Short mmCIF file of C-alpha atoms in Angstrom, two decimals:
data_model
loop_
_atom_site.label_atom_id
_atom_site.label_comp_id
_atom_site.label_asym_id
_atom_site.label_seq_id
_atom_site.Cartn_x
_atom_site.Cartn_y
_atom_site.Cartn_z
CA MET A 6 -21.85 7.98 -19.40
CA THR A 7 -25.05 9.44 -20.46
CA LEU A 8 -26.15 12.90 -19.25
CA ALA A 9 -28.91 13.83 -17.02
CA CYS A 10 -31.62 14.68 -19.03
CA ARG A 11 -35.76 15.21 -18.97
CA LYS A 12 -38.46 14.12 -21.36
CA LEU A 13 -41.31 16.06 -22.40
CA SER A 14 -43.91 14.25 -24.34
CA PRO A 15 -45.87 15.81 -27.05
CA HIS A 16 -49.22 17.30 -26.40
CA PRO A 17 -52.01 14.32 -26.21
CA GLN A 18 -53.79 15.78 -29.25
CA SER A 19 -50.41 16.13 -31.15
CA PRO A 20 -49.51 14.26 -34.50
CA ALA A 21 -46.33 13.75 -33.11
CA ARG A 22 -45.04 10.42 -31.50
CA GLU A 23 -42.26 9.91 -29.18
CA ASP A 24 -41.57 6.81 -31.00
CA THR A 25 -41.30 8.03 -34.66
CA GLY A 26 -39.69 11.35 -33.83
CA PRO A 27 -37.85 13.46 -34.70
CA TRP A 28 -37.08 14.93 -30.79
CA LEU A 29 -36.02 18.44 -30.11
CA VAL A 30 -33.05 18.23 -28.39
CA TRP A 31 -31.97 21.32 -26.18
CA LEU A 32 -28.33 22.31 -25.04
CA HIS A 33 -27.95 25.31 -22.45
CA GLY A 34 -25.00 27.58 -21.65
CA LEU A 35 -22.68 27.67 -19.37
CA LEU A 36 -23.88 27.96 -15.63
CA GLY A 37 -27.36 26.88 -17.18
CA SER A 38 -29.28 23.58 -17.02
CA GLY A 39 -31.83 21.69 -19.42
CA GLN A 40 -34.39 23.39 -17.33
CA ASP A 41 -33.43 26.72 -18.78
CA TRP A 42 -35.21 25.52 -22.14
CA LEU A 43 -38.30 24.82 -20.37
CA PRO A 44 -40.81 27.69 -21.41
CA VAL A 45 -39.53 27.61 -24.91
CA ALA A 46 -39.86 23.55 -25.01
CA GLU A 47 -43.35 23.73 -23.35
CA LEU A 48 -44.22 26.53 -26.24
CA CYS A 49 -43.12 23.94 -28.84
CA GLY A 50 -45.51 21.17 -27.08
CA ASP A 51 -46.42 19.24 -30.25
CA ILE A 52 -42.75 17.99 -30.56
CA PRO A 53 -41.21 15.94 -28.06
CA SER A 54 -38.21 17.28 -26.23
CA LEU A 55 -35.21 16.23 -24.46
CA LEU A 56 -33.48 18.73 -21.97
CA ILE A 57 -30.21 17.78 -21.48
CA ASP A 58 -27.83 18.80 -18.39
CA LEU A 59 -24.36 19.37 -19.46
CA PRO A 60 -21.27 18.14 -17.79
CA GLY A 61 -20.69 20.07 -14.38
CA HIS A 62 -24.46 21.56 -14.44
CA GLY A 63 -27.62 20.44 -13.21
CA ASN A 64 -28.12 17.14 -12.49
CA SER A 65 -24.90 16.52 -14.55
CA VAL A 66 -22.82 18.14 -11.95
CA SER A 67 -20.68 15.35 -10.95
CA LEU A 68 -19.84 14.50 -14.88
CA THR A 69 -16.67 15.94 -16.46
CA THR A 70 -15.60 15.85 -20.25
CA GLY A 71 -12.84 16.09 -22.19
CA GLY A 72 -13.48 18.73 -24.63
CA PHE A 73 -15.49 18.93 -27.78
CA GLU A 74 -15.26 15.61 -29.11
CA ASP A 75 -15.79 13.98 -25.98
CA ILE A 76 -19.03 16.09 -25.28
CA SER A 77 -20.00 15.05 -28.83
CA ARG A 78 -19.72 11.04 -27.81
CA GLN A 79 -21.54 11.74 -24.77
CA LEU A 80 -24.21 13.25 -26.39
CA THR A 81 -24.54 10.78 -28.93
CA GLU A 82 -24.62 8.34 -25.98
CA THR A 83 -27.33 9.84 -24.17
CA LEU A 84 -29.63 9.95 -27.50
CA GLN A 85 -29.03 6.34 -28.03
CA ALA A 86 -29.47 5.52 -24.43
CA ASN A 87 -33.01 7.52 -24.71
CA GLY A 88 -34.17 5.70 -28.16
CA ILE A 89 -33.69 9.08 -30.07
CA ARG A 90 -33.07 8.00 -33.44
CA GLU A 91 -33.98 11.45 -35.61
CA TYR A 92 -33.66 14.52 -34.08
CA TRP A 93 -33.27 18.69 -34.41
CA LEU A 94 -30.38 19.80 -32.06
CA ALA A 95 -30.73 23.38 -30.76
CA GLY A 96 -28.21 24.87 -28.57
CA TYR A 97 -27.83 28.43 -26.78
CA SER A 98 -23.93 30.07 -26.31
CA LEU A 99 -22.04 27.06 -25.18
CA GLY A 100 -24.67 24.66 -25.92
CA GLY A 101 -24.78 26.23 -29.51
CA ARG A 102 -21.13 26.02 -30.05
CA ILE A 103 -21.38 22.04 -28.73
CA ALA A 104 -24.43 21.60 -31.04
CA MET A 105 -22.36 23.28 -33.93
CA TYR A 106 -19.13 21.05 -33.39
CA HIS A 107 -21.53 17.48 -33.16
CA ALA A 108 -23.01 18.62 -36.43
CA CYS A 109 -19.75 19.43 -38.17
CA PHE A 110 -17.37 16.77 -36.57
CA GLY A 111 -19.15 14.35 -34.33
CA ASN A 112 -21.46 11.55 -35.01
CA PRO A 113 -24.56 13.03 -36.24
CA VAL A 114 -26.65 10.15 -37.15
CA GLY A 115 -30.17 11.10 -36.99
CA LEU A 116 -29.56 14.63 -37.10
CA GLN A 117 -32.39 16.48 -39.02
CA GLY A 118 -31.30 20.21 -38.37
CA LEU A 119 -29.66 22.80 -36.50
CA LEU A 120 -30.86 25.46 -34.56
CA VAL A 121 -28.01 27.75 -32.95
CA GLU A 122 -28.54 30.68 -30.59
CA GLY A 123 -25.56 32.96 -29.96
CA GLY A 124 -23.19 30.68 -30.95
CA ASN A 125 -19.49 31.62 -31.43
CA LEU A 126 -18.23 29.92 -34.58
CA GLY A 127 -14.60 29.86 -32.97
CA LEU A 128 -11.23 32.05 -33.80
CA GLU A 129 -9.41 31.62 -36.95
CA SER A 130 -5.68 31.96 -35.45
CA ASP A 131 -3.53 30.21 -32.85
CA ALA A 132 -2.70 33.21 -31.31
CA LEU A 133 -6.19 34.13 -30.98
CA ARG A 134 -7.22 30.65 -29.62
CA GLU A 135 -4.45 30.87 -26.98
CA ALA A 136 -5.14 34.30 -25.89
CA ARG A 137 -8.75 33.14 -25.22
CA PHE A 138 -7.90 30.11 -23.50
CA GLN A 139 -5.53 31.86 -21.31
CA GLN A 140 -8.66 34.58 -20.42
CA ASP A 141 -10.93 31.54 -19.79
CA CYS A 142 -8.28 29.81 -17.24
CA GLN A 143 -8.36 32.97 -15.27
CA TRP A 144 -12.17 32.86 -15.09
CA ALA A 145 -12.01 29.73 -14.14
CA GLN A 146 -9.55 30.23 -11.33
CA ARG A 147 -12.01 32.72 -10.02
CA PHE A 148 -14.80 29.77 -10.26
CA ARG A 149 -12.79 27.72 -8.28
CA GLN A 150 -11.66 30.15 -5.74
CA GLU A 151 -14.21 32.83 -4.94
CA PRO A 152 -17.83 32.77 -3.59
CA LEU A 153 -19.88 32.38 -7.05
CA PRO A 154 -22.11 35.35 -6.42
CA GLN A 155 -19.08 37.52 -6.31
CA VAL A 156 -17.86 35.92 -9.59
CA LEU A 157 -21.08 36.11 -11.37
CA ALA A 158 -21.39 39.65 -10.62
CA ASP A 159 -18.21 40.54 -12.87
CA TRP A 160 -19.35 37.88 -15.49
CA TYR A 161 -22.41 39.52 -16.47
CA GLN A 162 -20.51 42.94 -16.85
CA GLN A 163 -19.10 41.44 -19.97
CA GLU A 164 -19.82 43.18 -23.27
CA VAL A 165 -22.08 40.16 -24.55
CA PHE A 166 -24.48 40.86 -21.37
CA ALA A 167 -24.57 44.72 -22.13
CA ASP A 168 -27.82 45.04 -23.12
CA LEU A 169 -29.26 43.76 -19.52
CA ALA A 170 -30.56 46.27 -16.75
CA PRO A 171 -29.24 45.94 -13.25
CA GLN A 172 -32.36 44.24 -11.99
CA GLN A 173 -31.91 41.44 -14.71
CA ARG A 174 -28.03 41.23 -13.68
CA GLU A 175 -29.17 40.65 -10.03
CA GLN A 176 -31.74 38.02 -11.02
CA LEU A 177 -29.32 36.10 -13.25
CA VAL A 178 -26.46 36.14 -10.65
CA ALA A 179 -29.10 34.76 -8.23
CA VAL A 180 -30.39 32.00 -10.16
CA ARG A 181 -27.04 31.02 -11.39
CA ALA A 182 -25.33 31.10 -7.90
CA ASN A 183 -26.79 27.61 -7.37
CA ASN A 184 -23.97 26.21 -9.48
CA HIS A 185 -20.85 24.40 -8.22
CA GLY A 186 -17.98 26.59 -9.23
CA PRO A 187 -15.17 24.13 -9.45
CA ALA A 188 -17.79 22.05 -11.67
CA VAL A 189 -18.32 25.13 -13.80
CA ALA A 190 -14.68 25.93 -13.71
CA GLU A 191 -13.92 22.63 -15.43
CA MET A 192 -16.19 22.76 -18.04
CA LEU A 193 -15.25 26.12 -19.07
CA GLU A 194 -11.51 25.26 -19.68
CA ALA A 195 -12.59 22.03 -21.49
CA THR A 196 -14.76 23.69 -23.75
CA SER A 197 -13.13 27.15 -24.18
CA LEU A 198 -13.24 28.72 -27.49
CA GLY A 199 -9.22 28.10 -27.32
CA HIS A 200 -9.93 24.37 -28.13
CA GLN A 201 -12.71 24.84 -30.68
CA PRO A 202 -11.86 24.66 -34.31
CA TRP A 203 -12.97 27.25 -36.61
CA LEU A 204 -16.29 25.97 -37.65
CA LEU A 205 -17.37 28.32 -40.64
CA PRO A 206 -16.02 25.84 -43.30
CA ALA A 207 -17.91 22.69 -42.14
CA LEU A 208 -21.14 24.48 -41.26
CA GLN A 209 -21.42 25.68 -44.96
CA ARG A 210 -20.97 22.24 -46.03
CA LEU A 211 -23.54 20.76 -43.82
CA SER A 212 -26.16 18.82 -45.54
CA VAL A 213 -28.86 19.34 -43.01
CA PRO A 214 -30.78 22.78 -42.74
CA TYR A 215 -29.48 25.32 -39.78
CA THR A 216 -30.56 28.63 -38.54
CA TYR A 217 -28.99 31.29 -36.37
CA LEU A 218 -31.02 32.89 -33.68
CA CYS A 219 -30.16 36.13 -32.40
CA GLY A 220 -31.76 38.53 -30.06
CA GLU A 221 -32.10 42.38 -31.74
CA ARG A 222 -29.81 43.86 -28.85
CA ASP A 223 -26.97 41.20 -29.15
CA HIS A 224 -24.71 43.52 -31.44
CA LYS A 225 -21.86 40.93 -31.12
CA PHE A 226 -23.60 38.36 -32.57
CA GLN A 227 -25.81 40.03 -34.88
CA GLN A 228 -22.98 41.26 -36.47
CA LEU A 229 -21.05 37.95 -36.50
CA ALA A 230 -23.93 36.74 -38.24
CA ARG A 231 -24.08 39.08 -40.86
CA GLN A 232 -20.31 39.09 -41.37
CA TYR A 233 -20.33 35.25 -42.44
CA THR A 234 -23.56 35.34 -43.95
CA LEU A 235 -25.42 33.18 -41.45
CA PRO A 236 -29.21 32.24 -41.88
CA LEU A 237 -30.15 34.97 -39.30
CA ARG A 238 -33.38 35.00 -37.61
CA THR A 239 -33.82 37.91 -35.25
CA LEU A 240 -35.57 37.99 -31.66
CA ALA A 241 -37.05 41.00 -30.75
CA ARG A 242 -36.85 42.35 -27.21
CA ALA A 243 -33.98 40.43 -26.66
CA GLY A 244 -30.49 40.25 -26.01
CA HIS A 245 -27.69 37.61 -25.89
CA ASN A 246 -30.07 35.04 -24.02
CA ALA A 247 -33.20 35.56 -26.50
CA HIS A 248 -34.85 32.51 -25.37
CA ARG A 249 -34.92 33.73 -21.82
CA ALA A 250 -35.96 36.95 -22.68
CA ASN A 251 -38.60 36.69 -25.16
CA PRO A 252 -39.35 32.51 -24.96
CA GLY A 253 -42.61 33.26 -27.09
CA ALA A 254 -40.96 34.90 -30.05
CA PHE A 255 -38.07 31.91 -29.75
CA ALA A 256 -40.63 28.93 -29.95
CA ALA A 257 -42.38 30.53 -33.00
CA GLN A 258 -39.38 30.99 -34.79
CA VAL A 259 -38.11 27.46 -33.81
CA LEU A 260 -41.52 26.05 -35.19
CA SER A 261 -41.53 28.09 -38.21
CA PHE A 262 -37.97 26.84 -39.04
CA LEU A 263 -38.97 23.24 -38.66
CA SER A 264 -42.02 23.76 -40.85
CA GLN A 265 -39.71 25.50 -43.57
CA SER A 266 -37.37 22.44 -43.26
CA SER A 267 -40.22 20.09 -44.02
CA TYR A 268 -40.64 19.11 -40.37
CA LEU A 269 -44.49 18.24 -41.37
CA SER A 270 -43.27 15.67 -43.65
CA PHE A 271 -42.17 13.78 -40.40
CA THR A 272 -45.64 13.76 -38.65
CA ARG A 273 -47.95 13.17 -41.67
#
């Protein structure tokens, strides 16, 4: 079953064309939707974009997935259904983890490159994976049983969101409260870090270019990028959700990466 998505055509004066590609395909984080990427995608308007709603989110709220292998297959089917033969894959947080899995272990025919924002590479031991799965199951139980604003108020107190001001937390709670709690819970369990393979070795063998985008105030993922020598691009005035905090700088980094990775050769 294909995922809900929205197409953005390139600007009329752009040398890029939908029928020749490549496209920018955007994957959002947990609790988000494809619409989260709209400000950035519009700033990359010379390139056609596909904004995907992941299972349990947005217009895919009624869809489920069995895990990383399954969602990678759903992504492939969605690209095929939309006639996308060549594409760059960009993902934030959960979307970044799915993007990395797809590039490393899926069927990434036509993949031109990978852009990951604040995506976790995984956990290196069975014990760590089991502990994380139990933690995610506890969150999932709360998403199923409690009012969403109540759960989200605690969700955004997690360390990775430490850079957020109180008003920013309140705004995110208000926006994300439109989700369906049980659907979020299913997705959280299916794509837990406890189920994700350790991706670093496969990432290091990728035959396509990739980059790792991270807000300058996202200390956890800045440290991760440096620890494993990832190809880091830092976004000013931003924390974990850098594309939301600074879409202009994010789009500039995306376009820079595409240009440096010979994107222009596809549009001449």
